[in-house]
mmCIF file of C-alpha atoms and ligand atoms in Angstrom:
data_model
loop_
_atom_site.group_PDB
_atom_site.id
_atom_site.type_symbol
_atom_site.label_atom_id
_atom_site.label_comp_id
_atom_site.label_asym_id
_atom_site.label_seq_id
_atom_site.Cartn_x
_atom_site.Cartn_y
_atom_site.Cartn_z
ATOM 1 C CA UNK Y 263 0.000 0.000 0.000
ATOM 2 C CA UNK Y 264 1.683 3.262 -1.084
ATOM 3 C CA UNK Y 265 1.412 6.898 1.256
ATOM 4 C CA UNK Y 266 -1.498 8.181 -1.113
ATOM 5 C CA UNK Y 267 -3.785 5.227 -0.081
ATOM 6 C CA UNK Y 268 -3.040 5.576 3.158
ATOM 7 C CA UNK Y 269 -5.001 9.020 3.896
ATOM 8 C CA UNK Y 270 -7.589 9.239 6.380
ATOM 9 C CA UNK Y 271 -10.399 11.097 5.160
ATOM 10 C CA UNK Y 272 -12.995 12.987 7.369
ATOM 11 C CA UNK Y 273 -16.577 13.869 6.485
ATOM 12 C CA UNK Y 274 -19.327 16.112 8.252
ATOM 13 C CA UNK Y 275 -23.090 15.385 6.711
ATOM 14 C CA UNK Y 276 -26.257 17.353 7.538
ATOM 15 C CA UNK Y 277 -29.896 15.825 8.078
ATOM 16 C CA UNK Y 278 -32.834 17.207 5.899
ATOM 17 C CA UNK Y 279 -36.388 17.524 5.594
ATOM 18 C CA UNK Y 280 -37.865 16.461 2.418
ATOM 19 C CA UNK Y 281 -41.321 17.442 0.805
ATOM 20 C CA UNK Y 282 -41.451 20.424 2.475
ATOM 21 C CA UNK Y 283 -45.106 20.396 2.484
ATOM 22 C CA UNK Y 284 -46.813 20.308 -1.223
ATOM 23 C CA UNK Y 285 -43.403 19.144 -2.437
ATOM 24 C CA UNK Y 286 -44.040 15.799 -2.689
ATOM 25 C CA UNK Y 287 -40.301 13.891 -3.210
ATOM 26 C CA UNK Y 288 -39.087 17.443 -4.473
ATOM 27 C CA UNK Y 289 -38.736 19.984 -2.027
ATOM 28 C CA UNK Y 290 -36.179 19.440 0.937
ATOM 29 C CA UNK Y 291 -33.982 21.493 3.106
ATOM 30 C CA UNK Y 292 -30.654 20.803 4.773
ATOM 31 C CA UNK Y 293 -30.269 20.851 8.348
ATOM 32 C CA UNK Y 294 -27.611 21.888 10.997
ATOM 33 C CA UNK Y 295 -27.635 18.235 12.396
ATOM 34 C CA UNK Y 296 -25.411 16.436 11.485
ATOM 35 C CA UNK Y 297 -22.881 12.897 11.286
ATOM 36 C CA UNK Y 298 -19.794 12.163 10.851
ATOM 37 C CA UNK Y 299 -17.837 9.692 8.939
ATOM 38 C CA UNK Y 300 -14.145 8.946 8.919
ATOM 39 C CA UNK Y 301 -12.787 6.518 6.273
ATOM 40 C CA UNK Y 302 -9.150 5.224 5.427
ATOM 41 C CA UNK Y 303 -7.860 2.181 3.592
ATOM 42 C CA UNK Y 304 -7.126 -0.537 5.663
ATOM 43 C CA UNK Y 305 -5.198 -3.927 5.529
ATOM 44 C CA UNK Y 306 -8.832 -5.353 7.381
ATOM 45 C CA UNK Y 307 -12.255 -4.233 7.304
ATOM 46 C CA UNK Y 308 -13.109 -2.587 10.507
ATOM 47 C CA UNK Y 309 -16.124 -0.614 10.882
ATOM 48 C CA UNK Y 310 -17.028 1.517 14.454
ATOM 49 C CA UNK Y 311 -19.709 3.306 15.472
ATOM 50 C CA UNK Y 312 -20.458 5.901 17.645
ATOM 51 C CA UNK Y 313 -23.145 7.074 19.981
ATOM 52 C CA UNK Y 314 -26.791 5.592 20.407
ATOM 53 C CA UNK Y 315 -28.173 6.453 17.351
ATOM 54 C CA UNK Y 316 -26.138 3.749 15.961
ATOM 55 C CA UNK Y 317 -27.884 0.950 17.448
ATOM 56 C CA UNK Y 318 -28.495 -2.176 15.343
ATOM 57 C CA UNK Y 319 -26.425 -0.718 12.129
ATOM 58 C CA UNK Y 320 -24.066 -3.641 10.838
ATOM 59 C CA UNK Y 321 -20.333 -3.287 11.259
ATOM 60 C CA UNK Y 322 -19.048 -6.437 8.675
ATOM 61 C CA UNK Y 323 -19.341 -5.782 5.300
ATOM 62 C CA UNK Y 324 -23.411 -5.798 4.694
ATOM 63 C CA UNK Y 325 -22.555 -2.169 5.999
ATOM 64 C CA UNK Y 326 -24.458 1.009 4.032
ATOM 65 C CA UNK Y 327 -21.317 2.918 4.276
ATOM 66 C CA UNK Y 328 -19.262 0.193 3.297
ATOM 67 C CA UNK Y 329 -21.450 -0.942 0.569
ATOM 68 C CA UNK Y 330 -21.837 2.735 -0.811
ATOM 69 C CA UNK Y 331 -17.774 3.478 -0.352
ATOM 70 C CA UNK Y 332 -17.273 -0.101 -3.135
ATOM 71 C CA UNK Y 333 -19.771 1.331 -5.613
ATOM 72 C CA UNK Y 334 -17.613 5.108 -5.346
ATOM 73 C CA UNK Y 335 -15.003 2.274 -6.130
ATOM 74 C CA UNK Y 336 -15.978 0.172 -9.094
ATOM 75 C CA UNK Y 337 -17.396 3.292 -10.727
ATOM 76 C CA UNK Y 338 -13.693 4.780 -10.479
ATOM 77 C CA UNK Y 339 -12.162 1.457 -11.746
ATOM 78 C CA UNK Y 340 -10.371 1.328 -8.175
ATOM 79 C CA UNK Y 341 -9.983 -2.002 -6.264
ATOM 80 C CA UNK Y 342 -9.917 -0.938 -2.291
ATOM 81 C CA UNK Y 343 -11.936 -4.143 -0.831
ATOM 82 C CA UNK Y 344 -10.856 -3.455 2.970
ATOM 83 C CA UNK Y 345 -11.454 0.067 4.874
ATOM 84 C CA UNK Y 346 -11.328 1.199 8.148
ATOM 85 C CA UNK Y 347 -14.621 3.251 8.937
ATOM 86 C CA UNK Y 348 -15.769 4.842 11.631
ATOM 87 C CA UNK Y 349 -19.106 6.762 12.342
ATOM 88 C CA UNK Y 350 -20.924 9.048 14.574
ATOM 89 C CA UNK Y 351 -24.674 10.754 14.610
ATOM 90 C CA UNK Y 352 -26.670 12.871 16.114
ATOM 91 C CA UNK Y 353 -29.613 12.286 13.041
ATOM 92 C CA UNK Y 354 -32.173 10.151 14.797
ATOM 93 C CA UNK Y 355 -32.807 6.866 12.155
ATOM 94 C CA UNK Y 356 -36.378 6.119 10.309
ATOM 95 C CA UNK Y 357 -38.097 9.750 12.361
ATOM 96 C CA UNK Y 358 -38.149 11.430 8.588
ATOM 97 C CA UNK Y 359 -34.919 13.140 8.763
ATOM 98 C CA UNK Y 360 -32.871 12.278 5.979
ATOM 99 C CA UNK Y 361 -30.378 9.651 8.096
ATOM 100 C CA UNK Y 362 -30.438 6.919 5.403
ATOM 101 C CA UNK Y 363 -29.911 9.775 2.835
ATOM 102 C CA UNK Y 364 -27.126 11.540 4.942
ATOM 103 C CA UNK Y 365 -25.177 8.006 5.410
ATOM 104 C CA UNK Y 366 -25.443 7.333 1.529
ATOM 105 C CA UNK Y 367 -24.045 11.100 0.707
ATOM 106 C CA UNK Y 368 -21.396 10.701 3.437
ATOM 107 C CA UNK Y 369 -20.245 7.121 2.082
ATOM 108 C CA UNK Y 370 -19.928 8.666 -1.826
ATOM 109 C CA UNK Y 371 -18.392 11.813 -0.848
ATOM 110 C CA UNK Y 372 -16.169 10.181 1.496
ATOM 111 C CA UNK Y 373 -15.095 7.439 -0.850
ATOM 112 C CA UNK Y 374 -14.732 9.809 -3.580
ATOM 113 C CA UNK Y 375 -12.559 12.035 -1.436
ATOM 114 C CA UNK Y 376 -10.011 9.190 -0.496
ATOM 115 C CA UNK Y 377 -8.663 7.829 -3.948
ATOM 116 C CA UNK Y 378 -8.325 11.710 -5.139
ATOM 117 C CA UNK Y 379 -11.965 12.696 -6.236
ATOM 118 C CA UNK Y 380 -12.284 11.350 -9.595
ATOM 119 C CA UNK Y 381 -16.201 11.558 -9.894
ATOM 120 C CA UNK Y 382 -18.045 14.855 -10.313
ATOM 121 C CA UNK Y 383 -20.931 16.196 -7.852
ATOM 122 C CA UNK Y 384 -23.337 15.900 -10.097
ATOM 123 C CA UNK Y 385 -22.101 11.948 -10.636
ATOM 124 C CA UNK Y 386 -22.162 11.626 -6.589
ATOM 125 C CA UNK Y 387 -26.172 13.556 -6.690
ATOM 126 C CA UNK Y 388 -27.340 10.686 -9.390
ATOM 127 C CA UNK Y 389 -25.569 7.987 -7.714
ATOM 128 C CA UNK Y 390 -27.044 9.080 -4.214
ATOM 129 C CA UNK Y 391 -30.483 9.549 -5.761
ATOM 130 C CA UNK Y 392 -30.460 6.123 -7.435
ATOM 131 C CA UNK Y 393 -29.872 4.024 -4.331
ATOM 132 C CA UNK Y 394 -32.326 6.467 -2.372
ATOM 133 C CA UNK Y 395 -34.280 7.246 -4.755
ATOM 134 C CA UNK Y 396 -35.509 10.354 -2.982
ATOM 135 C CA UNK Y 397 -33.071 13.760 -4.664
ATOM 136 C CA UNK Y 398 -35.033 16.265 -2.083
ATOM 137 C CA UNK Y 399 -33.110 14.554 1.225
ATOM 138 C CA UNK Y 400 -29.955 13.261 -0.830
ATOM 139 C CA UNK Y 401 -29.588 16.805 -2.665
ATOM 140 C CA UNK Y 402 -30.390 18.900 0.644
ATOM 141 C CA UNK Y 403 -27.193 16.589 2.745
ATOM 142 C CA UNK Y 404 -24.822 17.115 -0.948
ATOM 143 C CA UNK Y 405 -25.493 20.812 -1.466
ATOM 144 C CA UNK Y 406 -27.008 22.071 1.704
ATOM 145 C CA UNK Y 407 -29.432 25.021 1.536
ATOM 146 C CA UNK Y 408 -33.547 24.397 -0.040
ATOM 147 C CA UNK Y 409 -33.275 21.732 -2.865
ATOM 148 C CA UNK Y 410 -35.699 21.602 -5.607
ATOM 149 C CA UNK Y 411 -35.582 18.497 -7.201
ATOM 150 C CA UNK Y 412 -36.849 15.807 -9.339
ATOM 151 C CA UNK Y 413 -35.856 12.238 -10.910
ATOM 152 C CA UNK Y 414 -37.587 10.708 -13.553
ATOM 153 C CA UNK Y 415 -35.713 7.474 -12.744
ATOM 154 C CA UNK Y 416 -32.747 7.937 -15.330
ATOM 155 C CA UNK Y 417 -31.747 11.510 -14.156
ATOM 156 C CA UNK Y 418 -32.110 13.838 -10.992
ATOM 157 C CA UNK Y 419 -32.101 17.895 -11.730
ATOM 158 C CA UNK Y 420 -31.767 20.392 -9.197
ATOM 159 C CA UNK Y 421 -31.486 24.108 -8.443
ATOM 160 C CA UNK Y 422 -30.528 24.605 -5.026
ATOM 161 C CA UNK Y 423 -31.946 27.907 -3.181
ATOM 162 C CA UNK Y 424 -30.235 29.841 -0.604
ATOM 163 C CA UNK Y 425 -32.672 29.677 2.481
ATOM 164 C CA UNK Y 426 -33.642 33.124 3.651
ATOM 165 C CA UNK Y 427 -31.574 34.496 6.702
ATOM 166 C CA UNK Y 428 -34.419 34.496 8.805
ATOM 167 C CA UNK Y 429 -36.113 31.018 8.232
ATOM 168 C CA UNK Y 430 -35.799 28.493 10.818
ATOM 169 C CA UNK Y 431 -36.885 25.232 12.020
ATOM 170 C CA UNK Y 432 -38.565 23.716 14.613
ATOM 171 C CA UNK Y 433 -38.946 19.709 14.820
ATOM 172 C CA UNK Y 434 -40.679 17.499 16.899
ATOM 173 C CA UNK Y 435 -39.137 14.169 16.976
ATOM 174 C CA UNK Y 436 -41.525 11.643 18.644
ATOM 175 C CA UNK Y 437 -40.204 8.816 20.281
ATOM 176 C CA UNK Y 438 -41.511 5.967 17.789
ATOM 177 C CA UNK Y 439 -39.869 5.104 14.539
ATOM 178 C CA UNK Y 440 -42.184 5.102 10.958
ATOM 179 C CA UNK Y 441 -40.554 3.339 8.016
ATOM 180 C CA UNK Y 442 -40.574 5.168 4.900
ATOM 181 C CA UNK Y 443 -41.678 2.175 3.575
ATOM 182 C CA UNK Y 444 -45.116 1.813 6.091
ATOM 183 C CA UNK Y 445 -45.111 5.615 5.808
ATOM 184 C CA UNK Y 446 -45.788 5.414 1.695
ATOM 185 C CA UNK Y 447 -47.598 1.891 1.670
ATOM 186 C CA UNK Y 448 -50.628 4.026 3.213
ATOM 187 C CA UNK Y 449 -50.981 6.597 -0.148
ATOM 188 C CA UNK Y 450 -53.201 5.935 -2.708
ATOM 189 C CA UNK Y 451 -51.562 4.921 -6.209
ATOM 190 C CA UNK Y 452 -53.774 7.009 -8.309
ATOM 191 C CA UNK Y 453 -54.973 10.782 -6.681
ATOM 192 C CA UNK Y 454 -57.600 12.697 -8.598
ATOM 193 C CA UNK Y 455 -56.760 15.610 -11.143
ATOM 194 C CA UNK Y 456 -57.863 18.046 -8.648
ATOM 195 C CA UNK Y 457 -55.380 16.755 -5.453
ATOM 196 C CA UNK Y 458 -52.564 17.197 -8.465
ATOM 197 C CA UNK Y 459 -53.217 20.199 -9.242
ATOM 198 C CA UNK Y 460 -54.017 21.480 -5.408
ATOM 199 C CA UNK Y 461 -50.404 20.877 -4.975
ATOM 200 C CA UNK Y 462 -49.043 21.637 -7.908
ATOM 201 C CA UNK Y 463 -50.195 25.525 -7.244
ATOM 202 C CA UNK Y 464 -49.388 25.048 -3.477
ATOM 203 C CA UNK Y 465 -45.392 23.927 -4.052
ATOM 204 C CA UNK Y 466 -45.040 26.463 -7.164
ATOM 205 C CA UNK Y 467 -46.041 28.945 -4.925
ATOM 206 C CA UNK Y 468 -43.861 28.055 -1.722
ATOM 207 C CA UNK Y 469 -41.121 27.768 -3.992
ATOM 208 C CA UNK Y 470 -41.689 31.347 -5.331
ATOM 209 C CA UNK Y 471 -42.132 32.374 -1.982
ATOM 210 C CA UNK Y 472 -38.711 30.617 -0.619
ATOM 211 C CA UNK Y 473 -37.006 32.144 -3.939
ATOM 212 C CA UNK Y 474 -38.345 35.644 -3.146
ATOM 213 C CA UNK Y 475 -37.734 35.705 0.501
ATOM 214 C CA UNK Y 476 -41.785 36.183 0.922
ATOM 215 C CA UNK Y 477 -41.916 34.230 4.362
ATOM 216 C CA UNK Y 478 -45.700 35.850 4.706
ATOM 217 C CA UNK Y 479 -46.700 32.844 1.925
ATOM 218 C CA UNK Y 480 -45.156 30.108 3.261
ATOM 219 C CA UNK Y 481 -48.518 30.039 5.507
ATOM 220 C CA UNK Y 482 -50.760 29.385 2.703
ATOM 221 C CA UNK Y 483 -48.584 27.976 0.458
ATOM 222 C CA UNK Y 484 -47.366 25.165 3.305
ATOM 223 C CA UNK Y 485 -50.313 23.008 2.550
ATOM 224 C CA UNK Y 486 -50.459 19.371 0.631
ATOM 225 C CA UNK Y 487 -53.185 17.100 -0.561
ATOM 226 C CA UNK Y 488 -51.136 13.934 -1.886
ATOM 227 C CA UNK Y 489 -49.390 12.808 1.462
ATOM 228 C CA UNK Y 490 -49.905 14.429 5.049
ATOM 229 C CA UNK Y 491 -53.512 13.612 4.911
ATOM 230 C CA UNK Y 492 -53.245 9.654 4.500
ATOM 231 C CA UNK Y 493 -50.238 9.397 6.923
ATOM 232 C CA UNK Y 494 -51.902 11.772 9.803
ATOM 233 C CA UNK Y 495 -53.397 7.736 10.930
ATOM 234 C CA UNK Y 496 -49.488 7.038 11.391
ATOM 235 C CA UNK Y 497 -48.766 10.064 13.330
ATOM 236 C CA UNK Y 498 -51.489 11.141 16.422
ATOM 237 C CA UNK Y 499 -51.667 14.609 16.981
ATOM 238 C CA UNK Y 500 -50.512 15.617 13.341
ATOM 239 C CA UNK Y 501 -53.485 16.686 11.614
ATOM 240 C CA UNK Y 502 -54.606 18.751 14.607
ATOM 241 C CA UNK Y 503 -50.766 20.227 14.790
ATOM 242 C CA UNK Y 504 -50.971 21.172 10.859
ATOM 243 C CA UNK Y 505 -54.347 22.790 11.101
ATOM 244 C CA UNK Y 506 -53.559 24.979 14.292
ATOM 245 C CA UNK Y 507 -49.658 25.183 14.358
ATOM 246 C CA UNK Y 508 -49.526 28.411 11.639
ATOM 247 C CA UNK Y 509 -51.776 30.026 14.234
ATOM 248 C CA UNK Y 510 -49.102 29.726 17.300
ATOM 249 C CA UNK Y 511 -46.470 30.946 15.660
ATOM 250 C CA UNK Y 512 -45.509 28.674 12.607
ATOM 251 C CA UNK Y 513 -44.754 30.474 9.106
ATOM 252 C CA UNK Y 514 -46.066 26.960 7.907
ATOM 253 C CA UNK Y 515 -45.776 23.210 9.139
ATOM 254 C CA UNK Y 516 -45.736 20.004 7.477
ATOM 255 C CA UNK Y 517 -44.260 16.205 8.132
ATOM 256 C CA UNK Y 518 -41.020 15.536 7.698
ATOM 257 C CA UNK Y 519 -39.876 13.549 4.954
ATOM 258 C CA UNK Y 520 -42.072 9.983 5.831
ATOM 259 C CA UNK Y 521 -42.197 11.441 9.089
ATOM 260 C CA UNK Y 522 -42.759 10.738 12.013
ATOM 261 C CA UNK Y 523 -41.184 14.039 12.911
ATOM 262 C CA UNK Y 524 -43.088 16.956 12.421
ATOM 263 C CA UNK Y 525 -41.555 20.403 11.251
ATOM 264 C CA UNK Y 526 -42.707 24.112 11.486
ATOM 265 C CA UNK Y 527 -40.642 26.657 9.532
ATOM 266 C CA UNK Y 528 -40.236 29.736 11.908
ATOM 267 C CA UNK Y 529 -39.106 33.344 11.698
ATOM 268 C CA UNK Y 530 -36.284 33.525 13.901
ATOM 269 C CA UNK Y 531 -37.041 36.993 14.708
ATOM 270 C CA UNK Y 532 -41.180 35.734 16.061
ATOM 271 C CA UNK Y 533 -41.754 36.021 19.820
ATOM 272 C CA UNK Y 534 -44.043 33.141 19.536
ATOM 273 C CA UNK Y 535 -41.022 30.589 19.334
ATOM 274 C CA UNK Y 536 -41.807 29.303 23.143
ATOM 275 C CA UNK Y 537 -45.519 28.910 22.710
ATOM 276 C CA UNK Y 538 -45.175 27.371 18.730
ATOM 277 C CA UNK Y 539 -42.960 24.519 20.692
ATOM 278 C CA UNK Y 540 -45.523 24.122 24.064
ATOM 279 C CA UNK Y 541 -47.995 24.047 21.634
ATOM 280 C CA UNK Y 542 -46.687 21.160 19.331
ATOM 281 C CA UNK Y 543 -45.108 19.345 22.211
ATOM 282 C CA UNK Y 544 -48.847 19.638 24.217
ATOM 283 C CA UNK Y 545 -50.614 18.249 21.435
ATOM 284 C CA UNK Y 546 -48.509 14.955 21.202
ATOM 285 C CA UNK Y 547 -48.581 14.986 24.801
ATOM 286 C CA UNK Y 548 -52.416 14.728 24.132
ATOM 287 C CA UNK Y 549 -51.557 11.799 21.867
ATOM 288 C CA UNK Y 550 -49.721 9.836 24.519
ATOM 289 C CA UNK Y 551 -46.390 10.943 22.121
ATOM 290 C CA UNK Y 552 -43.424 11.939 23.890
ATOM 291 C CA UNK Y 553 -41.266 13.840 21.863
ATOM 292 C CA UNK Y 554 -37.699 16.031 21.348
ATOM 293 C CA UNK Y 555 -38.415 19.592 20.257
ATOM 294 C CA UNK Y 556 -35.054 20.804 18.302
ATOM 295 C CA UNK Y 557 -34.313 24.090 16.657
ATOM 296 C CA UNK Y 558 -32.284 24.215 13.920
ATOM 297 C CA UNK Y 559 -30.639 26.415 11.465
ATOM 298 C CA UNK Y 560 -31.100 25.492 7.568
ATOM 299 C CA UNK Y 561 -27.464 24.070 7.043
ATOM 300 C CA UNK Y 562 -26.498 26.194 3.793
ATOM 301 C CA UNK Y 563 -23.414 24.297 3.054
ATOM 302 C CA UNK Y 564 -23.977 20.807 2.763
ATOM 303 C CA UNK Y 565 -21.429 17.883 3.090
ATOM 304 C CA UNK Y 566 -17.968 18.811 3.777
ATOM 305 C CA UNK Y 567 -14.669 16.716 3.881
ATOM 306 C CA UNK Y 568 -11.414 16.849 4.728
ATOM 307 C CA UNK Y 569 -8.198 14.608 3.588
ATOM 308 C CA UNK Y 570 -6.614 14.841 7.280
ATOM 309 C CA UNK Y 571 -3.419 15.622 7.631
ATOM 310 C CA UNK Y 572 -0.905 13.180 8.716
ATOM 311 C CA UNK Y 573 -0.401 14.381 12.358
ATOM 312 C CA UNK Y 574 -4.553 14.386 12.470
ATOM 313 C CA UNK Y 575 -4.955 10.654 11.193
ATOM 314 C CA UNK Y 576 -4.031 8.576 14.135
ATOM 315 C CA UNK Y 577 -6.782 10.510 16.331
ATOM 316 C CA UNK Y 578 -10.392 9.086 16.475
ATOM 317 C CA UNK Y 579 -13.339 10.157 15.133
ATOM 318 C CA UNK Y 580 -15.038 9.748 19.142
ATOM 319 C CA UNK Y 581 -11.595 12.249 20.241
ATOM 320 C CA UNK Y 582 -12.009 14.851 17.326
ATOM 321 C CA UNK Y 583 -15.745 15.261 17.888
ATOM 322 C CA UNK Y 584 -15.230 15.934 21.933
ATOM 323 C CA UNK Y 585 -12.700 18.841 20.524
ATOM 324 C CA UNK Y 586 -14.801 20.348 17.639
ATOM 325 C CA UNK Y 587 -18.093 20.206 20.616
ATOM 326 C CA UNK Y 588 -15.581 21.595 23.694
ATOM 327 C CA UNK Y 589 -14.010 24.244 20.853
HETATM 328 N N1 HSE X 1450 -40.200 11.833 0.210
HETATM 329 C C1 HSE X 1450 -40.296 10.545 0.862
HETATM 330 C C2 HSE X 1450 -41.713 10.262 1.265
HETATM 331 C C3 HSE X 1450 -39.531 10.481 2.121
HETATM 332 O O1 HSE X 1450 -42.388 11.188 1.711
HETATM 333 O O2 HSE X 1450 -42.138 9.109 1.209
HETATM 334 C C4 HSE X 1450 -38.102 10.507 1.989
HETATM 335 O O3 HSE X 1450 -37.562 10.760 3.287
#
C-alpha cells in the first residue's frame, strides 16, 4: 500500500427535511444536524460506530457505508476491498430526517474524497439519488441550503436555493420510529386531477415564496393534498398540529420527509417561538407521544470533507468530535 492510499479522510453530513409540504419527493432542506464519517484504507475491514443512534447498524461488510464506499469504487475502476470506517450521529434513524440519505451522501463523498476525487458532484447527486431514490433529502445533505428536485428514474435535476436568513426550524421528533416504507404503503396509487393540481399551485407557490424571501406565503402555500392527509393515521396529533400550528407561531408546518417528525418553519425573529414549541409538544402529549423539540438552522453548506493531515490521522473520530463540541 503506497502513502497516497493511506489518507484518512474525514466527512461532516447534515440531516434534511424532504417534501417540504406540497413538495411531494421534491422539495427538501438541509439541516444543521449532522454525522460524521471517517474513512481510510485498511489492511482489514473494521467498521465503528459511535453514539446511540447507531444501534443495530451492521459493522461487517453488509454495511451502508461500506457498501456505498465499493460502488464510489468500481465506478472509479479502483480495487480498495478493505477500509477502516468509523461513524458518529446525532440524526435520529427512520423519524423522517434524511439519516439513510445523509449516510449514503457521506459514504460517496467520502469514498470519492479518499482515492483523489475522480467523480463529479453531479455523478455523486445521481448515484445518491439512485440508491435512495428520494433527490429532495440526498440533494439537501450534498449541497445544503432548499433543494428543488426531481428524478424521472434515469436523471435527478436540481437548483438549489439559498434559504432566507431568517427562516428556521422547529422539529418534533416523537419517540416511535415510521418506516418510509409503512409511511408510503398508506398513499393511494392514483390521486384525482384536482389533489394534483391542489399541490401543484401550493409547491409552485412556496417555492416562489422561498425564492423571493416572501416568508408571509409560506402560511398558505405550506399546505399538501397527496401525502400528510393519508399518513396523519401514522402520526397522532398531526393533523390537529398542521391545522392549528400556523396560528401559534408557525410560518407553515408540514411532516417531515415519511415522518414521524413533524416540522414548522419559523421566523427567527417571532416572539411566539416558546408557545409554537408548548404548543406542538402539548398536542402529542395529548396523543400519549413523547417527543424532542429541536431548533435548527437550515445548514447552507452541505457535506464537507477533509483529507486529514498526517499528524490528524491517528486521532479518532469519538476524540475529534469531543474537541470540535468543547471548541
Ligand atoms: N419523500 C419521501 C416520502 C420520504 O415522503 O415518502 C423521503 O424521506
Amino acid at each position: 500500500m503506497n502513502e497516497s492510499t493511506r489518507r484518512k479522510v474525514r466527512v461532516k453530513v447534515p440531516a434534511s427535511t424532504a417534501n417540504l409540504g406540497p413538495g411531494f419527493d421534491t422539495l427538501g432542506m438541509a439541516l444543521e444536524l449532522y454525522a460524521w464519517l471517517d474513512m481510510s484504507i485498511a489492511d482489514e475491514t473494521r467498521i465503528t460506530l459511535y453514539g446511540d443512534q447507531m444501534n443495530g447498524v451492521p459493522t461487517d461488510k453488509s454495511n451502508l457505508i461500506y457498501k456505498v464506499a465499493q460502488l464510489v469504487f468500481e465506478r472509479a475502476g479502483v480495487h480498495h476491498p478493505e477500509l477502516d470506517i468509523a461513524m458518529y450521529s446525532d440524526i435520529p434513524l427512520t423519524r423522517g430526517l434524511g439519516s439513510s440519505a445523509s449516510a449514503i451522501v457521506g459514504a460517496l463523498v467520502g469514498a470519492n474524497a479518499l482515492i483523489g476525487e475522480p467523480l463529479t458532484k453531479d455523478e455523486l447527486f445521481q448515484m445518491a439519488t439512485e440508491l435512495e431514490h428520494h433527490p429532495d433529502n440526498v440533494g439537501a445533505s450534498l449541497f445544503g441550503g432548499i433543494l428543488v428536485a426531481f428524478w424521472d428514474g434515469k436523471r435527478a435535476e436540481h437548483i438549489r436555493v439559498e434559504p432566507h436568513e431568517r427562516l428556521e426550524a422547529l422539529v418534533a421528533i416523537p419517540h416511535f420510529q415510521l418506516s418510509t416504507e409503512k409511511a408510503r404503503d398508506v398513499l393511494p396509487r392514483q390521486q384525482s386531477l384536482e389533489n394534483a393540481v391542489f399541490n401543484v399551485g401550493h409547491s409552485s407557490l412556496l417555492v416562489a415564496a422561498l425564492c423571493t424571501g416572501r416568508l408571509d406565503m409560506i402560511k398558505p402555500a405550506m399546505k399538501d393534498a397527496l401525502h400528510q392527509p393519508y399518513r396523519a393515521t401514522l402520526v397522532p396529533g398531526l393533523a390537529a398540529i398542521l391545522e392549528e400550528a400556523p396560528d401559534h407561531g408557525a410560518l407553515g408546518v408540514a411532516l417531515s420527509g415519511a415522518g414521524p417528525t413533524i416540522l414548522a418553519l419559523v421566523d427567527r425573529d417571532s416572539i411566539e417561538k416558546a408557545v409554537l414549541e408548548s404548543f406542538m409538544l402539548g398536542k402529542l402529549k395529548q396523543e400519549g407521544i413523547e417527543a424532542t423539540m429541536l431548533w435548527l438552522n437550515p445548514d447552507k453548506q452541505g457535506v464537507r470533507v477533509d483529507v486529514l493531515a498526517p499528524e490528524e490521522s491517528n486521532e479518532t473520530l469519538e476524540d475529534a468530535l469531543k474537541k470540535e463540541r468543547v471548541g
